[in-house]
PDB file of C-alpha atoms and ligand atoms in Angstrom:
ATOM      1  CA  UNK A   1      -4.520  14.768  -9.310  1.00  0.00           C
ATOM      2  CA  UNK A   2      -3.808  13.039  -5.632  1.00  0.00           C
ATOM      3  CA  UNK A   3      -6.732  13.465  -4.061  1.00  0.00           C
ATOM      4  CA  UNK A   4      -5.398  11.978  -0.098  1.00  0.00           C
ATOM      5  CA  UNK A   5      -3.811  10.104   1.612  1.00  0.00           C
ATOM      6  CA  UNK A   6      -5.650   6.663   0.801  1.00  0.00           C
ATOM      7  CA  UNK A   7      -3.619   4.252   3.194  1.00  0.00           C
ATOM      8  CA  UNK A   8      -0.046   3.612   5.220  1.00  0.00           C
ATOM      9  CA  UNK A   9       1.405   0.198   4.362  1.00  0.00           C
ATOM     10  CA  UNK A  10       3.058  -1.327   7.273  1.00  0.00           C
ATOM     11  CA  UNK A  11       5.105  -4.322   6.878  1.00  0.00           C
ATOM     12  CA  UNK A  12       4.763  -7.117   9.833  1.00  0.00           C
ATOM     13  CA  UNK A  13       6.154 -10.578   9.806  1.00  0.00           C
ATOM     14  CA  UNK A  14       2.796 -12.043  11.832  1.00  0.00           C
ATOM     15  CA  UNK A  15      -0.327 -10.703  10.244  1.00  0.00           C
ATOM     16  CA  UNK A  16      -2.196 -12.904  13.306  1.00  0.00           C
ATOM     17  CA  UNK A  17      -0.294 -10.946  15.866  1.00  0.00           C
ATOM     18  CA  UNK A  18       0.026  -7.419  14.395  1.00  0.00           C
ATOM     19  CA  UNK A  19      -4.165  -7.695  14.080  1.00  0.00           C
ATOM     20  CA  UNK A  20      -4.462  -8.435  17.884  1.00  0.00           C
ATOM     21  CA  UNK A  21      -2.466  -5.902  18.585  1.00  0.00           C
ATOM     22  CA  UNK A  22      -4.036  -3.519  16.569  1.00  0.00           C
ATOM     23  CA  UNK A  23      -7.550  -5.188  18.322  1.00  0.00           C
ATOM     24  CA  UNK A  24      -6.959  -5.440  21.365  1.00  0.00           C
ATOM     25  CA  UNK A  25      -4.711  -2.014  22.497  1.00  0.00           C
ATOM     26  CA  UNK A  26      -5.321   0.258  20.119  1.00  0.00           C
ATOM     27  CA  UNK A  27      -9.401  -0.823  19.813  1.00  0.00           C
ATOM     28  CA  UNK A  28      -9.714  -0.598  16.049  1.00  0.00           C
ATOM     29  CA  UNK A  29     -11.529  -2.930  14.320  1.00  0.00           C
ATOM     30  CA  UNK A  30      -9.768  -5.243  11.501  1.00  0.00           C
ATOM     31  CA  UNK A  31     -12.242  -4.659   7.993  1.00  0.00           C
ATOM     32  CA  UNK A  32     -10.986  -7.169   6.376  1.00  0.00           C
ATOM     33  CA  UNK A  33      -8.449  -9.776   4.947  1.00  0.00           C
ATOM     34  CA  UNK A  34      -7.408 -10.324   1.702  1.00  0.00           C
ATOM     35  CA  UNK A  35      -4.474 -12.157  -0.165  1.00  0.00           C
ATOM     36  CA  UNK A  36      -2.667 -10.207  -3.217  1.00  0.00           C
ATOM     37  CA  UNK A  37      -0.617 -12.524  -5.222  1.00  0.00           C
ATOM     38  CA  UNK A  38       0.860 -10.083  -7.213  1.00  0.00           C
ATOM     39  CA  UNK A  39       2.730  -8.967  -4.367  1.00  0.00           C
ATOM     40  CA  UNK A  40       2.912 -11.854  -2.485  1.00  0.00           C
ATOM     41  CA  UNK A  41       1.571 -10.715   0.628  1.00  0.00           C
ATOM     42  CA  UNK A  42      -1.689 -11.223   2.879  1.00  0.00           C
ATOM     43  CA  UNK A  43      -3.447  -8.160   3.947  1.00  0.00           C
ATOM     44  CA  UNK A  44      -5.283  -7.024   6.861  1.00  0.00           C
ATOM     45  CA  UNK A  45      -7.299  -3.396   6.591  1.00  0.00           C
ATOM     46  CA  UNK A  46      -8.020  -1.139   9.259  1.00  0.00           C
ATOM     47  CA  UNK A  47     -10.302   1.948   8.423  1.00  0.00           C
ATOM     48  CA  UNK A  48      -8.749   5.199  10.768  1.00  0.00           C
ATOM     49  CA  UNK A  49     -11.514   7.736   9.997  1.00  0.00           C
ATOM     50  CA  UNK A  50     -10.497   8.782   6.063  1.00  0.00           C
ATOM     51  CA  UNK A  51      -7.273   6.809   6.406  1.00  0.00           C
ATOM     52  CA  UNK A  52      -6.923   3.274   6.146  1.00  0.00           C
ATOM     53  CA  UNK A  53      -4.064   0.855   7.583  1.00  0.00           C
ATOM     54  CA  UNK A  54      -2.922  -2.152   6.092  1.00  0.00           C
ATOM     55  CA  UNK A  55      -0.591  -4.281   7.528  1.00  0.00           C
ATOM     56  CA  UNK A  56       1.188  -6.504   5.196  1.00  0.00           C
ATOM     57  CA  UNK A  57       2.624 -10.125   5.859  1.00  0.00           C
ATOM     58  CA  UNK A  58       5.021 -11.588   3.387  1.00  0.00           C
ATOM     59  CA  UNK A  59       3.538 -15.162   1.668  1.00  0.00           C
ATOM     60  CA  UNK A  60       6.866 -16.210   0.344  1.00  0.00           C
ATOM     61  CA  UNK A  61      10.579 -15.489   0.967  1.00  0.00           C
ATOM     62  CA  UNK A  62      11.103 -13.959  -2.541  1.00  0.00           C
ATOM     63  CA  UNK A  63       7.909 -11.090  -1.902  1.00  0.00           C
ATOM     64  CA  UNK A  64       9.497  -7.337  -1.441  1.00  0.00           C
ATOM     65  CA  UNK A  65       7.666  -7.266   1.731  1.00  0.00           C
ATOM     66  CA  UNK A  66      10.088 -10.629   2.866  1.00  0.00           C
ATOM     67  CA  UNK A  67      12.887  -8.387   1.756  1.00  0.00           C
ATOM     68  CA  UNK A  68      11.890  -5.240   3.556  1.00  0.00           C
ATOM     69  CA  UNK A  69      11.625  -7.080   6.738  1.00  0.00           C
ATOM     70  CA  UNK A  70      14.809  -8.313   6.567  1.00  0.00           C
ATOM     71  CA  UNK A  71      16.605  -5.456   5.673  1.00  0.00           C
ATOM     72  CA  UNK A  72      14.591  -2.817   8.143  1.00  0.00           C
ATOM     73  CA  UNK A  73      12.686  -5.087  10.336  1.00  0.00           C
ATOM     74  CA  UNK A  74       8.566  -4.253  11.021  1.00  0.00           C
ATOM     75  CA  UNK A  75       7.454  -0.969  10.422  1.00  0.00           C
ATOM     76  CA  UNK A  76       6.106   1.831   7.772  1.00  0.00           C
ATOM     77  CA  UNK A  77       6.326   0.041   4.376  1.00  0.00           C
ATOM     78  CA  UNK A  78       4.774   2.568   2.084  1.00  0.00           C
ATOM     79  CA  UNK A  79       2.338   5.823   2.118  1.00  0.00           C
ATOM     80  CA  UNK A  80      -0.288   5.423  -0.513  1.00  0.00           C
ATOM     81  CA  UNK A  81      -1.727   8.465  -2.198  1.00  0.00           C
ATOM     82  CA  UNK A  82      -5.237   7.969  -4.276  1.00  0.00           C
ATOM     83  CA  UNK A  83      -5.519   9.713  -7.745  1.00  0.00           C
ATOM     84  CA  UNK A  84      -8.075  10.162 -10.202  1.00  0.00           C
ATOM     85  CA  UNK A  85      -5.193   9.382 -13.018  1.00  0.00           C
ATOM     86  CA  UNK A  86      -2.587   7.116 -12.059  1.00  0.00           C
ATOM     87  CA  UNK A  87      -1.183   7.223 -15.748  1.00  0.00           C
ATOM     88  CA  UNK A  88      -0.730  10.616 -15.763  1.00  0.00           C
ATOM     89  CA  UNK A  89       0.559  10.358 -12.120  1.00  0.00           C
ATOM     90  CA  UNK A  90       2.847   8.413 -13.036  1.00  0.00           C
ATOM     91  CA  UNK A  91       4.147  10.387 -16.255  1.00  0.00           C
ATOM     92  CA  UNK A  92       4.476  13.434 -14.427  1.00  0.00           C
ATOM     93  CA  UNK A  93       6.571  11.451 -12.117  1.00  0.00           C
ATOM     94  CA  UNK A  94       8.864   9.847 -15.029  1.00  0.00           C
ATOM     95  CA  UNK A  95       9.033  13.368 -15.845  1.00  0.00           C
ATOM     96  CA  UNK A  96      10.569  14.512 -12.615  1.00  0.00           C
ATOM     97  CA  UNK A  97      13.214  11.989 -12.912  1.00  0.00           C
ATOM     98  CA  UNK A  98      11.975   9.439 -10.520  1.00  0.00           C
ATOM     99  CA  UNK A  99      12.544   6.355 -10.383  1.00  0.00           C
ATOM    100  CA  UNK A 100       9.141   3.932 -11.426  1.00  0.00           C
ATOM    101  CA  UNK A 101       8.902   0.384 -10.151  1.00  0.00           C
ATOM    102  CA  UNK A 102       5.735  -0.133 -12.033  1.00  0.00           C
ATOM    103  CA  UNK A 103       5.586   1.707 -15.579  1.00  0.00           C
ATOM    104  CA  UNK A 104       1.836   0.239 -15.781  1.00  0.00           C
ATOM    105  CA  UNK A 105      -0.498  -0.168 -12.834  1.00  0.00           C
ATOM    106  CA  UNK A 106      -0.718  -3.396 -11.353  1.00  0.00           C
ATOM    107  CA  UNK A 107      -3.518  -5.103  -9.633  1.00  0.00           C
ATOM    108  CA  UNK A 108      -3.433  -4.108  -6.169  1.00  0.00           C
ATOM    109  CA  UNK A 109      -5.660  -4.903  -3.553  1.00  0.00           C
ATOM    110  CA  UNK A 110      -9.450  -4.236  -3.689  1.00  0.00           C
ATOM    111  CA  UNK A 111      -8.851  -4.930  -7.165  1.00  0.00           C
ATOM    112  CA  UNK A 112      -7.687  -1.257  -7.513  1.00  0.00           C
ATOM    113  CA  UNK A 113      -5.126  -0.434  -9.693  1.00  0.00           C
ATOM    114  CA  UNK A 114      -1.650   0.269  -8.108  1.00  0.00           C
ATOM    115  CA  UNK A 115       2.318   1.562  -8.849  1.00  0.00           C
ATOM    116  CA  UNK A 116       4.654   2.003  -6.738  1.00  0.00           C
ATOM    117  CA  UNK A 117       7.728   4.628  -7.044  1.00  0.00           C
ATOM    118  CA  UNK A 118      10.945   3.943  -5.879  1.00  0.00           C
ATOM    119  CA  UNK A 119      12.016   4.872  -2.487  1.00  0.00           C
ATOM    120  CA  UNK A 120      15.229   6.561  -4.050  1.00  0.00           C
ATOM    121  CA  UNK A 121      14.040   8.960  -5.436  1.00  0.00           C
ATOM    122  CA  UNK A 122      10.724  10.184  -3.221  1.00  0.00           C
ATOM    123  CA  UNK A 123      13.318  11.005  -0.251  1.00  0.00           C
ATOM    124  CA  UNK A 124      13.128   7.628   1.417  1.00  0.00           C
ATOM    125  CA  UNK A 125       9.583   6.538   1.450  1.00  0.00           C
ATOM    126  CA  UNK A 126       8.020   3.812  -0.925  1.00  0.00           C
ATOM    127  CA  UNK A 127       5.175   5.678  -2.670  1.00  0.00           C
ATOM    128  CA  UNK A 128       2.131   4.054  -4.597  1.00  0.00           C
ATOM    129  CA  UNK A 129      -0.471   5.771  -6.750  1.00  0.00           C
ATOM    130  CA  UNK A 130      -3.456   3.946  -6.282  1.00  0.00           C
ATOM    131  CA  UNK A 131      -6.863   4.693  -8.072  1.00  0.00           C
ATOM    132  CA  UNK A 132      -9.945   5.951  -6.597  1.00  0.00           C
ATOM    133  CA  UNK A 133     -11.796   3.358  -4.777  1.00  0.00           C
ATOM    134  CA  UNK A 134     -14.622   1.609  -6.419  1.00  0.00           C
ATOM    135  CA  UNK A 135     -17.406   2.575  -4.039  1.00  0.00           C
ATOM    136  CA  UNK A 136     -16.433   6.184  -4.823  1.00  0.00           C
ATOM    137  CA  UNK A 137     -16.485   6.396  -8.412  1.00  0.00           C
ATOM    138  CA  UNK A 138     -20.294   4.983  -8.399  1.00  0.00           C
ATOM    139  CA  UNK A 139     -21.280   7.433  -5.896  1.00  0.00           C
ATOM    140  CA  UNK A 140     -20.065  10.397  -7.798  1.00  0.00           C
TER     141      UNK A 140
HETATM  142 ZN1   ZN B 201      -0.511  -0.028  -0.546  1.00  0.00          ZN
END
């Protein structure tokens, strides 16, 4: 089951310059960097009370993010839902008829596991399942 809204992708060509912006108008605070080589892209977080922002910045030409930037310029890359079973997300999805870039999960950041649907067929808007953060699951 989705249980929120876990994060908002946003694609940016200058991860440097989209974090001072983000710093120094807006007044968040940047949580932390990370690289993900899977998808080619460097990562800055921002935590917006139970939503989170990342801002992604292509590491090579051939990353989707490189491509997305080309073909729509900076902006909203992807909404991210959180799910206690992104399998069976994902099947029910398949199901539907959609359209699955990523038949299996895929390391995504945070180490959490990740798929993406195609923008296609989810009425415009790249869509990942991502699993329940870490933190969370020892908690409960
Ligand atoms: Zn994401």
């Amino acid at each position: 089951m989705i249980q929120k809204i876990d994060h908002l992708g946003i694609a940016v060509r200058s991860l440097d310059e989209a974090v001072q912006y983000y710093e120094q108008v807006l007044g968040l605070k940047c949580s932390g960097k990370e690289e993900v080589p899977s998808q080619k892209v460097k990562i800055a977080f921002f935590q917006v009370g139970a939503v989170r922002l990342e801002l992604l910045a292509p590491t090579s030409s051939d990353s989707t993010v490189a491509q997305f930037l080309e073909k729509h310029g900076e902006g909203v890359h992807h909404v991210a839902f959180s799910t206690d079973n992104i399998n069976e997300q994902l099947s029910k999805a398949k199901d539907a008829g959609c359209r699955l870039i990523h038949e299996i999960p895929i390391q995504g950041a945070g180490g959490r596991q990740a798929a993406f649907l195609h923008p296609k067929s989810t009425h415009g808007v790249l869509t990942e399942f991502c699993s329940v953060e870490i933190e969370q699951k020892d908690n409960v």
